[in-house]
Short mmCIF file of C-alpha atoms and ligand atoms in Angstrom, two decimals:
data_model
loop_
_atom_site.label_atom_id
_atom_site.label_comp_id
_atom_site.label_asym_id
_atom_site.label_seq_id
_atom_site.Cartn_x
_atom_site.Cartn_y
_atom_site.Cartn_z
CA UNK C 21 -9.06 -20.28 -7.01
CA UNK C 22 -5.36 -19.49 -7.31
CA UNK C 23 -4.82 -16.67 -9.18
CA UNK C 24 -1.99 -18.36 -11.57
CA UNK C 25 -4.21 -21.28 -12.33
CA UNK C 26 -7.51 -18.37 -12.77
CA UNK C 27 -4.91 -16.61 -15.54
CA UNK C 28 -4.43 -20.17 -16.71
CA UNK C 29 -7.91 -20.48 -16.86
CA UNK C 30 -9.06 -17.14 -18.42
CA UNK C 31 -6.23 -18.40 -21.32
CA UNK C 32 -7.52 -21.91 -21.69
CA UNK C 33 -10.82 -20.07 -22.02
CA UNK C 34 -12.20 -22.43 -19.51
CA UNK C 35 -13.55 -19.39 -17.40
CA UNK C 36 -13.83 -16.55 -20.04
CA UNK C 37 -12.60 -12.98 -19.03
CA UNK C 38 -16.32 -11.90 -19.29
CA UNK C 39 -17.25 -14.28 -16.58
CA UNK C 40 -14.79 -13.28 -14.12
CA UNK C 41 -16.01 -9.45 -14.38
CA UNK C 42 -19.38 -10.89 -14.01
CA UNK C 43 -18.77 -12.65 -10.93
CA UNK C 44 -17.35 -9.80 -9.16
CA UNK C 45 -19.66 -7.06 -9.96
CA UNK C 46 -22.26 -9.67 -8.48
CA UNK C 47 -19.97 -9.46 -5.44
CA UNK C 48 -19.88 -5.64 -5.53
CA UNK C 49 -23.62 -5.19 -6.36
CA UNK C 50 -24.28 -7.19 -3.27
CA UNK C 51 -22.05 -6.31 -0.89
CA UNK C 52 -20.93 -2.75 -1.45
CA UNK C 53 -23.18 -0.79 0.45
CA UNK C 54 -22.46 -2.24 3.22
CA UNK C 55 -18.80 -2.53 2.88
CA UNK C 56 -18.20 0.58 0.86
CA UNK C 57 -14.61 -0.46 -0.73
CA UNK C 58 -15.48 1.23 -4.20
CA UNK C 59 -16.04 4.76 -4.46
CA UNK C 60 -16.60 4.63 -8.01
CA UNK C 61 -17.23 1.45 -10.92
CA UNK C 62 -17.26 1.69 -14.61
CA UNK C 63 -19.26 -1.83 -15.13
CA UNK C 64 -19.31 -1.08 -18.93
CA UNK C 65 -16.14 -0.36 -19.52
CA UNK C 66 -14.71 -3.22 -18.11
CA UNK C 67 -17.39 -5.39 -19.60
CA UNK C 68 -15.95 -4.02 -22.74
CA UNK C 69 -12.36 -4.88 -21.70
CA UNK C 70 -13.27 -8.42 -20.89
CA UNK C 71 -14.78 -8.74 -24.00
CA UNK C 72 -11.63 -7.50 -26.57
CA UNK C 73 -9.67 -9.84 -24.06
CA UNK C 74 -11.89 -12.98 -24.80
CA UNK C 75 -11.90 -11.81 -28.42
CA UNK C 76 -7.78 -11.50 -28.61
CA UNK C 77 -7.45 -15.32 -26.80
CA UNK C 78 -10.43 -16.73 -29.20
CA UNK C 79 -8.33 -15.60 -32.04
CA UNK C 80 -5.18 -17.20 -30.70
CA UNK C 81 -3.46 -13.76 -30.06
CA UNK C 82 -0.72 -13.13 -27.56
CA UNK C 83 -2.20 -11.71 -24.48
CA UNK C 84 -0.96 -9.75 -21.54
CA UNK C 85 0.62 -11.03 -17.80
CA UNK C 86 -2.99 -9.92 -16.35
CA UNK C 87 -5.03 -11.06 -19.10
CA UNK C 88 -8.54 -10.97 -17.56
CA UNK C 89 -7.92 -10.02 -14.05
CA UNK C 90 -10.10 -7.59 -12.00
CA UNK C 91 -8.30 -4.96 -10.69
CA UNK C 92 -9.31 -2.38 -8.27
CA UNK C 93 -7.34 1.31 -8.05
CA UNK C 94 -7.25 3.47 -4.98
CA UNK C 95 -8.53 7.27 -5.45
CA UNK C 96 -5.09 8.90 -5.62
CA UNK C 97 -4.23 7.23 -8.96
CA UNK C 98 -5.36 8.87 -12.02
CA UNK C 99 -7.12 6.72 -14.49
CA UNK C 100 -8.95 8.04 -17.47
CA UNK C 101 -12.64 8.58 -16.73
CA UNK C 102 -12.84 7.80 -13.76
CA UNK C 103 -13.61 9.51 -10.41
CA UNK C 104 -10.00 10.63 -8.80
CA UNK C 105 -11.70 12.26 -5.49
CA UNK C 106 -8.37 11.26 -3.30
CA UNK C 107 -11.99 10.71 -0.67
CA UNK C 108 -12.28 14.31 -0.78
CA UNK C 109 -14.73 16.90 -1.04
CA UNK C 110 -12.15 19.12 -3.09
CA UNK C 111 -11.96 16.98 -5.98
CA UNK C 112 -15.30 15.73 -6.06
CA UNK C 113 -16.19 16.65 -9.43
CA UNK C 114 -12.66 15.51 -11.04
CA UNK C 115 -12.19 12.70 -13.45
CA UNK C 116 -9.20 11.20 -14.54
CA UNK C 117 -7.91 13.11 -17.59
CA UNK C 118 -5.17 10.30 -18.14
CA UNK C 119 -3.82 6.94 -17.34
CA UNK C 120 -0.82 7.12 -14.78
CA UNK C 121 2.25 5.03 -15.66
CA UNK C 122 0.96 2.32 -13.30
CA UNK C 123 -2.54 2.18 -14.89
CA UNK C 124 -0.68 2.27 -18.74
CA UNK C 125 1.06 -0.95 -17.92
CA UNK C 126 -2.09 -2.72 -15.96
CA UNK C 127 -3.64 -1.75 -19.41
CA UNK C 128 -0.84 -2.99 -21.79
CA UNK C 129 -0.97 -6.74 -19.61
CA UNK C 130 -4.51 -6.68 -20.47
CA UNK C 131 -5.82 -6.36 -16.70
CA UNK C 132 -9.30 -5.12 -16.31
CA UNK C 133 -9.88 -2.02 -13.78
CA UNK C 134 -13.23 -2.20 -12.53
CA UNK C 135 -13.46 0.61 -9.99
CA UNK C 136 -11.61 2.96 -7.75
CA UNK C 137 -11.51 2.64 -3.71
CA UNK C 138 -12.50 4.56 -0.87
CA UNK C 139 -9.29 5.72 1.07
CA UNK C 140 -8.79 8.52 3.96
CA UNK C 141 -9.34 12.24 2.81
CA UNK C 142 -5.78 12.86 0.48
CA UNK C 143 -4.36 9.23 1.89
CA UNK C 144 -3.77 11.18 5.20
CA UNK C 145 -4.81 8.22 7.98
CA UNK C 146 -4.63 5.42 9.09
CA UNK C 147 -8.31 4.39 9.40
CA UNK C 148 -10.30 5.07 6.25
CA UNK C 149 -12.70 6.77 8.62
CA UNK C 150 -11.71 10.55 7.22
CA UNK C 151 -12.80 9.81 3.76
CA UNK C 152 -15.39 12.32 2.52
CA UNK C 153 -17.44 9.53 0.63
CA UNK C 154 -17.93 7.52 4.20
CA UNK C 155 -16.15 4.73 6.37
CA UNK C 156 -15.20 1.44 5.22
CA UNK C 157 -15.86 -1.76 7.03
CA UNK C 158 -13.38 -4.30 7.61
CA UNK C 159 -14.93 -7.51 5.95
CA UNK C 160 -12.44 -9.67 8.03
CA UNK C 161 -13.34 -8.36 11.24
CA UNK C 162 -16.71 -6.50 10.54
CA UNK C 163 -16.99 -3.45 13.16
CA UNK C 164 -14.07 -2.78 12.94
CA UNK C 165 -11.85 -0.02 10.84
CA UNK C 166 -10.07 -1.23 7.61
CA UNK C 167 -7.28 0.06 8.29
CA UNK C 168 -6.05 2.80 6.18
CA UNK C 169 -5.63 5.16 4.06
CA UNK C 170 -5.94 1.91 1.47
CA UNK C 171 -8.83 0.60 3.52
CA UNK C 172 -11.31 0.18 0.40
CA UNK C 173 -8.42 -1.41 -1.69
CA UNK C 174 -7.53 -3.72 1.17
CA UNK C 175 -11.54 -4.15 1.98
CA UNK C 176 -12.17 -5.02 -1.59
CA UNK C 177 -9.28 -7.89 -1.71
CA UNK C 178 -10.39 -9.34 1.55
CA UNK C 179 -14.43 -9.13 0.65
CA UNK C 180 -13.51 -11.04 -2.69
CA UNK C 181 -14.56 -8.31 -4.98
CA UNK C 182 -11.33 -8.11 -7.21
CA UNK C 183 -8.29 -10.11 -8.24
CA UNK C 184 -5.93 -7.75 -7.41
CA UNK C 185 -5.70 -4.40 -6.40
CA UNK C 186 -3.74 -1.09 -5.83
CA UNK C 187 -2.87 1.18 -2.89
CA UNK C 188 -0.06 3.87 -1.54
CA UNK C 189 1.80 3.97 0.71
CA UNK C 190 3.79 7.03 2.64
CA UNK C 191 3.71 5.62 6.27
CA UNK C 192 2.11 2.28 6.02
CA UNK C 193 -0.70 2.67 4.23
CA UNK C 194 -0.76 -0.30 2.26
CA UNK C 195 0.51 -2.30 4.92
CA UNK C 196 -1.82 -1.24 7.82
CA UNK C 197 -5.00 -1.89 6.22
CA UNK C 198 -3.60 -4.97 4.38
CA UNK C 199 -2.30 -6.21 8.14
CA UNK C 200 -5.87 -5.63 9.65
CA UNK C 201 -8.02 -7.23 7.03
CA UNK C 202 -5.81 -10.03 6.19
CA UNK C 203 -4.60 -10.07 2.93
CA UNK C 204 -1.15 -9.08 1.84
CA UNK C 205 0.37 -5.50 0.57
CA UNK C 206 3.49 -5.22 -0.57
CA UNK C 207 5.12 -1.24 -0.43
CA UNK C 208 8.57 -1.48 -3.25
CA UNK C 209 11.63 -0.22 -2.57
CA UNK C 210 11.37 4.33 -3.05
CA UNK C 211 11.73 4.58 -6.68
CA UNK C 212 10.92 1.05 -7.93
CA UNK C 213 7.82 1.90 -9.15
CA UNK C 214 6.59 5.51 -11.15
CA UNK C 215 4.38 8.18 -8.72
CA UNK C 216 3.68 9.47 -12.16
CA UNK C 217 -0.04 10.19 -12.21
CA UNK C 218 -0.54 9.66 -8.48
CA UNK C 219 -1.79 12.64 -6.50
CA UNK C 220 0.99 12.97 -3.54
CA UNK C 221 0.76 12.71 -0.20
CA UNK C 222 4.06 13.53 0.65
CA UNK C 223 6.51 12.81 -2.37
CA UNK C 224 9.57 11.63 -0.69
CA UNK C 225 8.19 8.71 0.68
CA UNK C 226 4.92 7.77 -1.38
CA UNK C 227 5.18 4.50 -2.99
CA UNK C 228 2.55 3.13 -5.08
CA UNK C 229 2.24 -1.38 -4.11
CA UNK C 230 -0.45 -3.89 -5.08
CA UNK C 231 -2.76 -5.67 -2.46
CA UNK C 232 -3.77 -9.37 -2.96
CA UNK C 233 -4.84 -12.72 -1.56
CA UNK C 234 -1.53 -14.68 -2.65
CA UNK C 235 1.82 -13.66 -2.77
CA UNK C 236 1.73 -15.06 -6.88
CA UNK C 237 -0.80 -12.00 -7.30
CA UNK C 238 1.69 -9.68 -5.88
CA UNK C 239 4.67 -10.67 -7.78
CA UNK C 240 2.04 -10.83 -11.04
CA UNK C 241 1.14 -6.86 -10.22
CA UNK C 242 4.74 -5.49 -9.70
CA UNK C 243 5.94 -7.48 -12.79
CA UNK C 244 3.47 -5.22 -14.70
CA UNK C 245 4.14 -1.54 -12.41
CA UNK C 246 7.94 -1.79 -11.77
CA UNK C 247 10.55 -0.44 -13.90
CA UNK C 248 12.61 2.69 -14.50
CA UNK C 249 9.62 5.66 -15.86
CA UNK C 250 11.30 8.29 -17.86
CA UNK C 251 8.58 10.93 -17.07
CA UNK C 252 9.01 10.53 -13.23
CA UNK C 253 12.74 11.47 -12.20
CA UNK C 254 12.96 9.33 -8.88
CA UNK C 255 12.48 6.10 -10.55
CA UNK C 256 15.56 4.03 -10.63
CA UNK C 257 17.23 2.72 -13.73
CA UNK C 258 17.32 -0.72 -12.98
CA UNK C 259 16.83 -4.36 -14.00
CA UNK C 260 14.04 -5.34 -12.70
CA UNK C 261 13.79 -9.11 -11.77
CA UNK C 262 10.86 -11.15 -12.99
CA UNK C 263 9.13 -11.35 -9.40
CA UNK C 264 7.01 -14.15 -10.68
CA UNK C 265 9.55 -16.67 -11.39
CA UNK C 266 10.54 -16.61 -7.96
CA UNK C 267 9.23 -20.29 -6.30
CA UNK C 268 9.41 -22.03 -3.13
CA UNK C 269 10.20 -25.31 -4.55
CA UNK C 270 13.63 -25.93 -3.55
CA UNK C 271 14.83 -27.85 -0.67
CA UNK C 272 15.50 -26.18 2.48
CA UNK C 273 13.45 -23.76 1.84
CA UNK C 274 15.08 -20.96 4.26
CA UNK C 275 18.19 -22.54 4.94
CA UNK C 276 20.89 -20.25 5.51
CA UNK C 277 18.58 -17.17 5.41
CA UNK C 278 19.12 -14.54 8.03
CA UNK C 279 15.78 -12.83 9.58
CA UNK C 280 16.20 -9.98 12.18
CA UNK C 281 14.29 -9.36 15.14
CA UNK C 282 13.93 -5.85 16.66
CA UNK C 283 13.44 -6.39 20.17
CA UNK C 284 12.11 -2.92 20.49
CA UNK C 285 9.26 -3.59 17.38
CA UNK C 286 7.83 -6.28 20.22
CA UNK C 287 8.15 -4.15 22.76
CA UNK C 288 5.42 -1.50 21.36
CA UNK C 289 3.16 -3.90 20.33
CA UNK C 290 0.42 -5.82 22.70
CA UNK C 291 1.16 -9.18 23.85
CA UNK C 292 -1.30 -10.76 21.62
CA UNK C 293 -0.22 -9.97 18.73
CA UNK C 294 3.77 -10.20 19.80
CA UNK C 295 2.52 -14.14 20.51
CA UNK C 296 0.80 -14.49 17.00
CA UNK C 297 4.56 -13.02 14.89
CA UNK C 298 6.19 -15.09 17.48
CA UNK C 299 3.98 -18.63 16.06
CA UNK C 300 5.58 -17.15 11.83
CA UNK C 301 8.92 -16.75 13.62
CA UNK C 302 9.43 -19.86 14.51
CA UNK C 303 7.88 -21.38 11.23
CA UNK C 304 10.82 -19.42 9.69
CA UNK C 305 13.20 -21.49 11.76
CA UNK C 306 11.57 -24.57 11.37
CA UNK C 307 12.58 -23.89 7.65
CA UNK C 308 15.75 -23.19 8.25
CA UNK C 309 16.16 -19.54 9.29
CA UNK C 310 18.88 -18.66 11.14
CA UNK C 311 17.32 -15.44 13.69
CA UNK C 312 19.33 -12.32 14.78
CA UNK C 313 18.63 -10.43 18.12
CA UNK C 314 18.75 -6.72 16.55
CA UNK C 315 18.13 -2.93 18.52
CA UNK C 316 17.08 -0.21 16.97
CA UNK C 317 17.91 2.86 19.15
CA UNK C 318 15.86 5.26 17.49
CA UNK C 319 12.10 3.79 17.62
CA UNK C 320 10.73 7.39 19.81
CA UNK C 321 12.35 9.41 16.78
CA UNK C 322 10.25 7.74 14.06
CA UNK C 323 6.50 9.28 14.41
CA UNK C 324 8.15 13.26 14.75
CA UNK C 325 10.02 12.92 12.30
CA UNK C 326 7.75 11.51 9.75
CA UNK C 327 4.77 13.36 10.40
CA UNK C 328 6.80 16.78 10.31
CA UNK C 329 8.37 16.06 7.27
CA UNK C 330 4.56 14.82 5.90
CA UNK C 331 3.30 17.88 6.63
CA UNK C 332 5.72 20.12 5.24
CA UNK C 333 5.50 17.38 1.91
CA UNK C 334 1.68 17.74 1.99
CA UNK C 335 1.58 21.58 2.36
CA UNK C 336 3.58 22.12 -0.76
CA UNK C 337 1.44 19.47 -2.44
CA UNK C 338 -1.75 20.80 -1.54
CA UNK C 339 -0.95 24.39 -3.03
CA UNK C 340 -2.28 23.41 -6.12
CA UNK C 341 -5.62 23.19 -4.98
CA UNK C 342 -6.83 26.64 -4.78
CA UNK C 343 -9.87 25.73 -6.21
CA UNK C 344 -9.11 27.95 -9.76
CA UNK C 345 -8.26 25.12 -11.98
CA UNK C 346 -10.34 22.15 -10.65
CA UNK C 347 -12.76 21.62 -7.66
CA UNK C 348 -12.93 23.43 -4.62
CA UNK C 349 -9.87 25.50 -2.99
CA UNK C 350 -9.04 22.62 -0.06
CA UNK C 351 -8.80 24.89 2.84
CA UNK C 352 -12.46 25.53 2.60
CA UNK C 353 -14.23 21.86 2.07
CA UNK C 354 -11.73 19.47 3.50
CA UNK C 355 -11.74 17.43 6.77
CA UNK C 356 -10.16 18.19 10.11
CA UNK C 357 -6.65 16.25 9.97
CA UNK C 358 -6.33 17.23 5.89
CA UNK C 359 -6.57 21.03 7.46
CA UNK C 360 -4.05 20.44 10.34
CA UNK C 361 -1.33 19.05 8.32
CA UNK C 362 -2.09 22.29 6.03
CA UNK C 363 -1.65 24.55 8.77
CA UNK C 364 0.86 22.66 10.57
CA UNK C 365 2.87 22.48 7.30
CA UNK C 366 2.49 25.97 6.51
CA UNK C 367 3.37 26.74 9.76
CA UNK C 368 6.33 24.36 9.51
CA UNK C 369 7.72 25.87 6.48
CA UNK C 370 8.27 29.37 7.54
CA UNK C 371 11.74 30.28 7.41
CA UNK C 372 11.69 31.29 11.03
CA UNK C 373 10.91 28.16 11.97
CA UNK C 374 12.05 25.85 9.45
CA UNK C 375 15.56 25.30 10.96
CA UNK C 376 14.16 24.37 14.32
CA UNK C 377 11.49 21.75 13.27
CA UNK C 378 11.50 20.88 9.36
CA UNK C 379 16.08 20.81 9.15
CA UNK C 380 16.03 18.53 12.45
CA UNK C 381 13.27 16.50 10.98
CA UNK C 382 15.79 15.46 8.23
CA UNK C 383 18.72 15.33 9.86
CA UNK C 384 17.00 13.07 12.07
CA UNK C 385 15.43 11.07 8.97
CA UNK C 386 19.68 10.70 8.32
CA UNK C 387 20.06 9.20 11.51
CA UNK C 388 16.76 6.80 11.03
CA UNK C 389 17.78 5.72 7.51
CA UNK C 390 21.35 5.28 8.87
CA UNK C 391 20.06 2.88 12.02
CA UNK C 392 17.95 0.40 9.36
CA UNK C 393 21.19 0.32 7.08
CA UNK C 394 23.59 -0.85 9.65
CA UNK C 395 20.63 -3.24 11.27
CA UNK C 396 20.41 -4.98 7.38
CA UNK C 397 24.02 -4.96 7.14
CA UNK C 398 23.66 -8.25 9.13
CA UNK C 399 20.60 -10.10 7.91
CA UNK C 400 18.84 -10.46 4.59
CA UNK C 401 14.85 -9.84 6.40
CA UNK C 402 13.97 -8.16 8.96
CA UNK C 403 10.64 -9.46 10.55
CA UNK C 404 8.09 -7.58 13.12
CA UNK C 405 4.68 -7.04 13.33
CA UNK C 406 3.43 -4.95 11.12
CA UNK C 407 1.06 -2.53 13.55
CA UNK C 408 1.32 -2.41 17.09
CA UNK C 409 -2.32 -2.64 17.99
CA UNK C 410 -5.39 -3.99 16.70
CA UNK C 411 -8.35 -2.12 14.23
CA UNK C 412 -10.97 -0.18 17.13
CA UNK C 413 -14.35 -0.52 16.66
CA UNK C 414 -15.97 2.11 13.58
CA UNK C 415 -17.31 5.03 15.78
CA UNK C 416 -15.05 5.08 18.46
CA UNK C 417 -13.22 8.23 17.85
CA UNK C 418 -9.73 8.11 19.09
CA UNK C 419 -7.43 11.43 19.62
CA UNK C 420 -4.86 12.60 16.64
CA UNK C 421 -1.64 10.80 18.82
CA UNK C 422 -3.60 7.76 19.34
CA UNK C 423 -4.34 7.76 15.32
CA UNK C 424 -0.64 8.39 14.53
CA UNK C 425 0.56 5.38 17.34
CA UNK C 426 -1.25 3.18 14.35
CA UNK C 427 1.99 4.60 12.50
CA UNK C 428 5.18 3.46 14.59
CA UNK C 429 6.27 0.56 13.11
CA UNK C 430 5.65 1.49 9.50
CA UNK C 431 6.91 4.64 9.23
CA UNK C 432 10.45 3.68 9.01
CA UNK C 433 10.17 1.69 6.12
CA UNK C 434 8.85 5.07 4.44
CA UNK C 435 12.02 6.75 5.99
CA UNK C 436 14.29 4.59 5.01
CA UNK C 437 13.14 4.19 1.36
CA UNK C 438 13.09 0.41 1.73
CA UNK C 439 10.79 -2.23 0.43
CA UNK C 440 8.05 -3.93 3.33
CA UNK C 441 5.41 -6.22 3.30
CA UNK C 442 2.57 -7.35 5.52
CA UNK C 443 1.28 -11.01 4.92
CA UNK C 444 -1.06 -12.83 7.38
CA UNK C 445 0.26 -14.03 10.29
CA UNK C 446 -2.65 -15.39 12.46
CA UNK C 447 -5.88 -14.09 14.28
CA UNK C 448 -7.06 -12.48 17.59
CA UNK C 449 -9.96 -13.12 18.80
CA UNK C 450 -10.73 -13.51 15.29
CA UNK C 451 -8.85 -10.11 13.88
CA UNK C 452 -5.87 -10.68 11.65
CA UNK C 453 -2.53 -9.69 12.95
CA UNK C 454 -0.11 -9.15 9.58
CA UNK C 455 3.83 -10.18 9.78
CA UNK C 456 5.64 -7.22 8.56
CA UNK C 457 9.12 -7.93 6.43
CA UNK C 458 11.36 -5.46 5.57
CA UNK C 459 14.87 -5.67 3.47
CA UNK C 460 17.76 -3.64 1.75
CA UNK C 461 16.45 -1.06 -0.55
CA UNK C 462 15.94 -3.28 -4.56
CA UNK C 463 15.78 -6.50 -2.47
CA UNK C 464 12.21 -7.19 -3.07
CA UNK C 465 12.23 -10.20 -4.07
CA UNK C 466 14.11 -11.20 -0.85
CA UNK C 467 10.47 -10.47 0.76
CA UNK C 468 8.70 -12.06 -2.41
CA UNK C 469 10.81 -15.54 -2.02
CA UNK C 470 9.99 -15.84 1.88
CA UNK C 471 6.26 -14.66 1.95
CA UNK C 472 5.84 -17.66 -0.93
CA UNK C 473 7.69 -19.93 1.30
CA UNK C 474 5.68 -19.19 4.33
CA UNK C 475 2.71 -19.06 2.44
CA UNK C 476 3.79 -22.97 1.20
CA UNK C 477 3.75 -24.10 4.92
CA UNK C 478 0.08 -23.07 5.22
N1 LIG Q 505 -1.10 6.99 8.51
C1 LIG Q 505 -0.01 7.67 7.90
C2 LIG Q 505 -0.37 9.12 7.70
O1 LIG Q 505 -1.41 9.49 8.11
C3 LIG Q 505 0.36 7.02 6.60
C4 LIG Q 505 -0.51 7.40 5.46
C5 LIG Q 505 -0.10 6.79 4.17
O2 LIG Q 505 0.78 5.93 4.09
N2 LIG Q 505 -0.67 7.31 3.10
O3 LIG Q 505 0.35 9.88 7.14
#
C-alpha cells in the first residue's frame, strides 16, 4: 500500500496503528536472522506507542504527520533506551540516554520507532560488512552486500519490515545502500536537518536523510526532521517548504526543467549500469527535460580529499572514546578500517604534517565545492548514477581502494554540502542500479518534484 493512503488508513481507523506494528514485527520475527537489518527492537514499546496512537484517533484527537508509521533508526542516532552501538564493539553496552532532535520530532508526529539498524563499525564503509554485530544481506539481490554504512536501514525498507526509515550520510551512505537495494534515500542539503544527538562520523559533512519505498514517504520524513535546531549551530535558519505538498500533477510535467549530465560520472561507471541511467534519462526528456552536456574537471581529486579530511574529522571524534566514561577505549576493541582512519587521522593531524596533507585537503575541497557551483549555475538537476559499480558477493573481501572506489561519485555531494538522492532506476541481471540527483544547496525539493514525477511514469 501507498504510504499516504496507509496514513489515511491508520486515521480512518480502517487499519489500526496496532495492526501495522503487528504486521511488521511478523516480518522481522521471520526474516531477521537471515537478513540482519535490526540490531536492536523494542516490540513493547512500540506496541505501546501504537496503542496511545489508536487511543488519540478513537477519541477524535488531532494526530501527528506520521501517525502510526513504523520507523526504523540507524545505530548512530541516539534514541532513549535503546541500543546506540554505532555496530561497534566500543559501545556495546550503551543505551540511548536521550532522544536526538530527529527522533523528538518523529515522536511529536506520532511515528512509531520499532528498532535500530545494523550499519558499518562508526558508519565508516561502504558495505555493512565491518559492523561488529555481523553482515547484512541485501534482500533485493540476496548474496550480495547492502550497501553501506546504512545497509540495515536500507535492508529493512527493501525487505518490507518498516514504513520508513533513517540513515547518515558523510560520503554516500544513504545513497549507496539505498542505490543497491532499491529503494530511495534522500541525503538534505549540509545543515537542513539537526546532527544533534547523532554520533559523528566526520562532522562537516554528516547529514542525517530518511530511506523509503516512495518518494511521498520521503517528503513525509523530512517534513517531520528538517528545520533550523537551536542546540546544533550548523543548522540553517530557514523556511522550510512543506516537501509533501509537492505533486506531479501538472501538465508537462518537466517541461522547461534543466538536468545535467557529467560526462565524466559515465565514464567511471560500467557500461551496464551507464545503459540502465541512460533508459531514466531519456524518460526525463520524454517529459520535457531539456539535457546539458556538463565536465567536471576534478573527478580524481574527490576520493583524497574526502577520505583525508574524514579521517582527520573521525580522529577528533573518536577522542572521546577512551573507554573512562562509557564502553571500551576504541583503539583496543574496534575493527581494522575504524583503527586506520584513527591512526591515519592522528597521523594526519600532526602539525608537521598537517600543512602538507590535511590544508591541501581543504583547499582542494574549495576547488571541488567551487566546480559543482559553477556546473549548477546552468541547470536546476544534475543526474548520474549514483555508484559506479555493482554490490560484490558477501565474503568476497575486496582491498581498502577497491572499498573506497564504492565512494567516487558520492563523495562530492558530501563536499559540496548539497542535497542528493538515489531512486531506482532499473536492474542488472536482477541488481538495482539507483539514479543519483543532485541540486543547489536548499533546493530539495527540486529533487523531491522530479523523483515524484519519474516515479508517476512507472
Ligand atoms: N563509504 C564512505 C566512508 O567510508 C561514506 C560513509 C558514510 O557516508 N557514512 O567514509
Amino acid at each position: 500500500m501507498n504510504i499516504m493512503n496507509k496514513l489515511e488508513s491508520i486515521k480512518n481507523h480502517d487499519l489500526t496503528a496496532l495492526e501495522n506494528i503487528n504486521n511488521y514485527i511478523k516480518i522481522i520475527d521471520k526474516n531477521n536472522s537471515k537478513i540482519n537489518a535490526f540490531l536492536d527492537i523494542n516490540e513493547e514499546e512500540a506496541i505501546k506507542t501504537a496503542e496511545n496512537i489508536d487511543q488519540k484517533i478513537k477519541n477524535g484527537e488531532q494526530t501527528g504527520d506520521l501517525a502510526g508509521l513504523v520507523i526504523a533508526i540507524k545505530s548512530n542516532i541516539n534514541v532513549e533506551d535503546f541500543k546506540i552501538s554505532a555496530a561497534s564493539k566500543t559501545l556495546e553496552t550503551y543505551n540511548g540516554s536521550f532522544d536526538a532532535t530527529v527522533i523528538q520530532r518523529i515522536k511529536k508526529e506520532d511515528g512509531i520507532i520499532v528498532g535500530m539498524t545494523n550499519m558499518d563499525e562508526f558508519a565508516a564503509g561502504s558495505s555493512t560488512e565491518t559492523s561488529y554485530f555481523g553482515q547484512t544481506e541485501n534482500p533485493a539481490a540476496p548474496g550480495r552486500i547492502p550497501g553501506g554504512s546504512s545497509g540495515g536501514s536500507a535492508a529493512a525498507i527493501a525487505a518490507k519490515m518498516c514504513d520508513l526509515s533513517l540513515g547518515s550520510d558523510t560520503g554516500g551512505s544513504i545513497r549507496n545502500p539505498a542505490s543497491h537495494c532499491g529503494v530511495i534515500g534522500f541525503k538534505p542539503t549540509y545543515g537542513l536537518v539537526s546532527r544533534q544527538g547523532l554520533l559523528d562520523l566526520a562532522m562537516s559533512f554528516d547529514q542525517i536523510g530518511p530511506f523509503a519505498n516512495d518518494t511521498s514517504g520521503i517528503a513525509l520524513m523530512m517534513d517531520a526532521i528538517a528545520g533550523f535546531d537551536e542546540r546544533e549551530c550548523t543548522t540553517i535558519e530557514w523556511d522550510v517548504p512543506q516537501f509533501k505538498d509537492i505533486n506531479e500533477n501538472s501538465q508537462n510535467l518537466l517541461k522547461g526543467i534543466k538536468v545535467g549530465i557529467v560526462e565524466q560520472f559515465m565514464e567511471v561507471s560500467d557500461d551496464h549500469i551507464v545503459n540502465i541511467i541512460e533508459g531514466s534519462i531519456d524518460k526525463m526528456v520524454e517529459m520535457g527535460a531539456e539535457l546539458v552536456e556538463l565536465s567536471f574537471d576534478h573527478i580524481d581529486l574527490c576520493l583524497p580529499t574526502y577520505y583525508l579530511i574524514n579521517y582527520v574529522e573521525f580522529f577528533s571524534a573518536t577522542r572521546k572514546y577512551d573507554g573512562r566514561k562509557y564502553g571500551y577505549k576504541i583503539e583496543d576493541v574496534c575493527g581494522e578500517e575504524v583503527l586506520r582512519r584513527i591512526h591515519m587521522g592522528s597521523y594526519i593531524s600532526q602539525k608537521e604534517y598537517s600543512g602538507k596533507y590535511y590544508k591541501k585537503a581543504l583547499q582542494a575541497r574549495s576547488l571541488i565545492r567551487n566546480e559543482m557551483k559553477k556546473l549548477l549555475r546552468d541547470v536546476d538537476v544534475i543526474a548520474g548514477p549514483t555508484v559506479p559499480k555493482l554490490p560484490h558477493k558477501l565474503g568476497k573481501s575486496l582491498d581498502t581502494m577497491d572499498m573506497y572506489a564504492y565512494d567516487v561519485l558520492t563523495v562530492i555531494a558530501n563536499l559540496a554540502g548539497i542535497p542528493a538522492a538515489s531512486m531506482p532506476s532499473g536492474e542488472v541481471k536482477g541488481i538495482p542500479v539507483g539514479l543519483q540527483i543532485q541540486a543547489k544547496p536548499l533546493e530539495d525539493e527540486k529533487i523531491i518534484h522530479l523523483m515524484k514525477v519519474m516515479e508517476s511514469m512507472d
